[in-house]
mmCIF file of C-alpha atoms in Angstrom:
data_model
loop_
_atom_site.group_PDB
_atom_site.id
_atom_site.type_symbol
_atom_site.label_atom_id
_atom_site.label_comp_id
_atom_site.label_asym_id
_atom_site.label_seq_id
_atom_site.Cartn_x
_atom_site.Cartn_y
_atom_site.Cartn_z
ATOM 1 C CA MET A 1 -0.228 -0.003 0.256
ATOM 2 C CA ILE A 2 1.140 3.728 -0.861
ATOM 3 C CA CYS A 3 1.219 5.854 2.078
ATOM 4 C CA SER A 4 -0.540 8.745 1.102
ATOM 5 C CA CYS A 5 -2.870 11.523 2.494
ATOM 6 C CA LYS A 6 -5.467 10.784 0.107
ATOM 7 C CA GLU A 7 -5.213 7.143 0.841
ATOM 8 C CA PHE A 8 -5.774 7.564 4.742
ATOM 9 C CA GLN A 9 -8.599 10.272 4.177
ATOM 10 C CA ARG A 10 -10.386 7.945 1.695
ATOM 11 C CA LYS A 11 -10.032 5.127 4.579
ATOM 12 C CA TYR A 12 -10.141 7.038 7.502
ATOM 13 C CA PRO A 13 -12.013 10.194 7.011
ATOM 14 C CA ASP A 14 -13.006 10.994 10.341
ATOM 15 C CA CYS A 15 -9.586 10.063 11.704
ATOM 16 C CA THR A 16 -7.318 11.958 9.493
ATOM 17 C CA VAL A 17 -6.545 16.108 8.924
ATOM 18 C CA CYS A 18 -4.088 17.065 6.327
ATOM 19 C CA SER A 19 -2.817 20.585 6.108
ATOM 20 C CA GLN A 20 -0.246 22.706 5.120
ATOM 21 C CA GLY A 21 -0.135 24.510 8.190
ATOM 22 C CA LYS A 22 3.183 26.387 9.760
ATOM 23 C CA LYS A 23 2.511 24.658 12.871
ATOM 24 C CA ILE A 24 0.855 21.251 13.135
ATOM 25 C CA THR A 25 -0.136 20.024 16.753
ATOM 26 C CA ALA A 26 -1.849 17.535 18.599
ATOM 27 C CA GLN A 27 -2.979 18.357 22.125
ATOM 28 C CA GLU A 28 -4.151 15.487 24.871
ATOM 29 C CA ASN A 29 -4.139 15.281 28.703
ATOM 30 C CA LYS A 30 -2.154 18.624 29.529
ATOM 31 C CA ARG A 31 0.307 17.000 26.462
ATOM 32 C CA LYS A 32 1.119 18.778 23.457
ATOM 33 C CA TYR A 33 3.470 17.674 20.400
ATOM 34 C CA ILE A 34 4.102 20.628 17.690
ATOM 35 C CA LEU A 35 5.379 19.804 14.656
ATOM 36 C CA ASN A 36 7.262 22.849 12.717
ATOM 37 C CA ASN A 37 6.483 22.684 9.200
ATOM 38 C CA PRO A 38 8.048 26.108 8.043
ATOM 39 C CA SER A 39 8.136 25.301 4.419
ATOM 40 C CA GLY A 40 4.003 24.922 4.303
ATOM 41 C CA LYS A 41 4.302 20.983 3.148
ATOM 42 C CA GLN A 42 1.369 18.766 3.381
ATOM 43 C CA VAL A 43 1.413 16.692 6.313
ATOM 44 C CA CYS A 44 -1.344 14.170 7.521
ATOM 45 C CA LYS A 45 -2.184 13.957 10.989
ATOM 46 C CA VAL A 46 -4.017 10.268 11.554
ATOM 47 C CA LYS A 47 -5.521 9.772 14.656
ATOM 48 C CA ILE A 48 -4.720 6.493 15.686
ATOM 49 C CA ASP A 49 -5.953 5.961 19.575
ATOM 50 C CA ASP A 50 -9.578 5.248 19.685
ATOM 51 C CA CYS A 51 -10.228 6.069 16.079
ATOM 52 C CA VAL A 52 -8.019 4.206 13.558
ATOM 53 C CA ILE A 53 -7.692 1.400 15.944
ATOM 54 C CA LYS A 54 -10.541 1.653 18.573
ATOM 55 C CA SER A 55 -9.938 -1.578 20.626
ATOM 56 C CA GLN A 56 -9.154 -0.781 23.906
ATOM 57 C CA GLU A 57 -6.688 -4.018 24.547
ATOM 58 C CA GLN A 58 -4.464 -3.230 22.278
ATOM 59 C CA ARG A 59 -1.221 -0.917 22.946
ATOM 60 C CA LYS A 60 -1.039 1.873 20.221
ATOM 61 C CA CYS A 61 0.421 5.341 19.377
ATOM 62 C CA ASP A 62 -2.089 8.403 19.525
ATOM 63 C CA TYR A 63 -1.310 10.129 16.565
ATOM 64 C CA LEU A 64 0.443 9.217 13.267
ATOM 65 C CA TYR A 65 1.952 12.134 11.298
ATOM 66 C CA PHE A 66 3.548 11.625 7.865
ATOM 67 C CA LYS A 67 4.320 13.842 4.737
ATOM 68 C CA SER A 68 2.666 12.991 1.241
ATOM 69 C CA LYS A 69 6.415 11.758 -0.091
ATOM 70 C CA ILE A 70 7.207 8.656 1.376
ATOM 71 C CA THR A 71 11.044 8.997 2.305
ATOM 72 C CA GLY A 72 11.270 5.316 4.273
ATOM 73 C CA LYS A 73 12.358 7.050 7.652
ATOM 74 C CA VAL A 74 10.499 6.390 10.806
ATOM 75 C CA PHE A 75 10.371 8.394 13.961
ATOM 76 C CA ALA A 76 8.608 8.008 17.136
ATOM 77 C CA ARG A 77 8.025 10.985 19.601
ATOM 78 C CA VAL A 78 6.459 10.708 23.495
ATOM 79 C CA VAL A 79 5.361 13.577 25.273
ATOM 80 C CA LEU A 80 5.232 12.142 28.836
ATOM 81 C CA SER A 81 2.860 13.219 31.997
ATOM 82 C CA ARG A 82 2.879 10.740 34.205
ATOM 83 C CA VAL A 83 6.358 9.196 34.354
ATOM 84 C CA PRO A 84 7.904 10.727 37.790
ATOM 85 C CA SER A 85 11.262 11.001 36.275
ATOM 86 C CA PRO A 86 11.539 11.179 32.577
ATOM 87 C CA LYS A 87 15.184 9.073 32.713
ATOM 88 C CA ILE A 88 13.276 5.872 33.798
ATOM 89 C CA ILE A 89 12.145 5.813 29.733
ATOM 90 C CA GLU A 90 15.631 5.249 29.012
ATOM 91 C CA VAL A 91 16.271 1.865 30.672
ATOM 92 C CA ASN A 92 12.560 0.520 29.522
ATOM 93 C CA PRO A 93 13.074 -2.321 27.646
ATOM 94 C CA GLY A 94 10.394 -1.478 25.203
ATOM 95 C CA VAL A 95 12.065 1.708 24.507
ATOM 96 C CA ILE A 96 15.783 0.030 23.632
ATOM 97 C CA LYS A 97 13.648 -2.398 21.289
ATOM 98 C CA LEU A 98 11.974 0.074 19.868
ATOM 99 C CA ARG A 99 15.034 2.435 19.331
ATOM 100 C CA LYS A 100 16.791 -0.360 17.516
ATOM 101 C CA LEU A 101 13.626 -1.044 15.056
ATOM 102 C CA LEU A 102 13.814 3.087 14.469
ATOM 103 C CA LYS A 103 17.325 2.576 13.668
ATOM 104 C CA LYS A 104 17.078 0.119 10.773
ATOM 105 C CA TYR A 105 14.410 2.977 9.087
ATOM 106 C CA SER A 106 17.377 5.838 9.659
ATOM 107 C CA GLY A 107 14.877 7.044 12.436
ATOM 108 C CA ASN A 108 14.817 7.854 16.001
ATOM 109 C CA PHE A 109 13.219 8.281 19.359
ATOM 110 C CA ALA A 110 12.972 11.252 21.369
ATOM 111 C CA TYR A 111 10.721 12.167 24.128
ATOM 112 C CA SER A 112 10.362 15.228 26.620
ATOM 113 C CA SER A 113 7.947 15.867 29.391
ATOM 114 C CA ARG A 114 4.506 17.953 28.508
ATOM 115 C CA GLN A 115 5.178 19.578 25.216
ATOM 116 C CA TYR A 116 7.848 18.629 22.533
ATOM 117 C CA GLU A 117 8.433 20.882 19.750
ATOM 118 C CA ASN A 118 11.826 19.845 18.451
ATOM 119 C CA ASP A 119 10.641 18.541 15.137
ATOM 120 C CA THR A 120 10.877 20.824 11.918
ATOM 121 C CA ILE A 121 10.082 19.403 8.450
#
């Protein structure tokens, strides 16, 4: 399947918002992710949790972001709110496994507390 905004809008119209805004945000439970888009490229934001995947038994991310042109790179971002010490995440076995997987796709894993605004496309 080709990953495109149109494909997600067709399959998941209530879950997909594509825009060319300068800042694309997601906010949930006092946490905020901001994707800086100074060039105005088209970016799709897909709500995964309780929209694309409705199952409460399955672990999943909250949102998926992508540009229309496929780069093959995969990045993971986490905005923390409930971890007493964010550094605990560094030694989490799941995070260590995720970092190894992302490295195969020329991506990386990054996190911040309450708000993350370090990504620019």
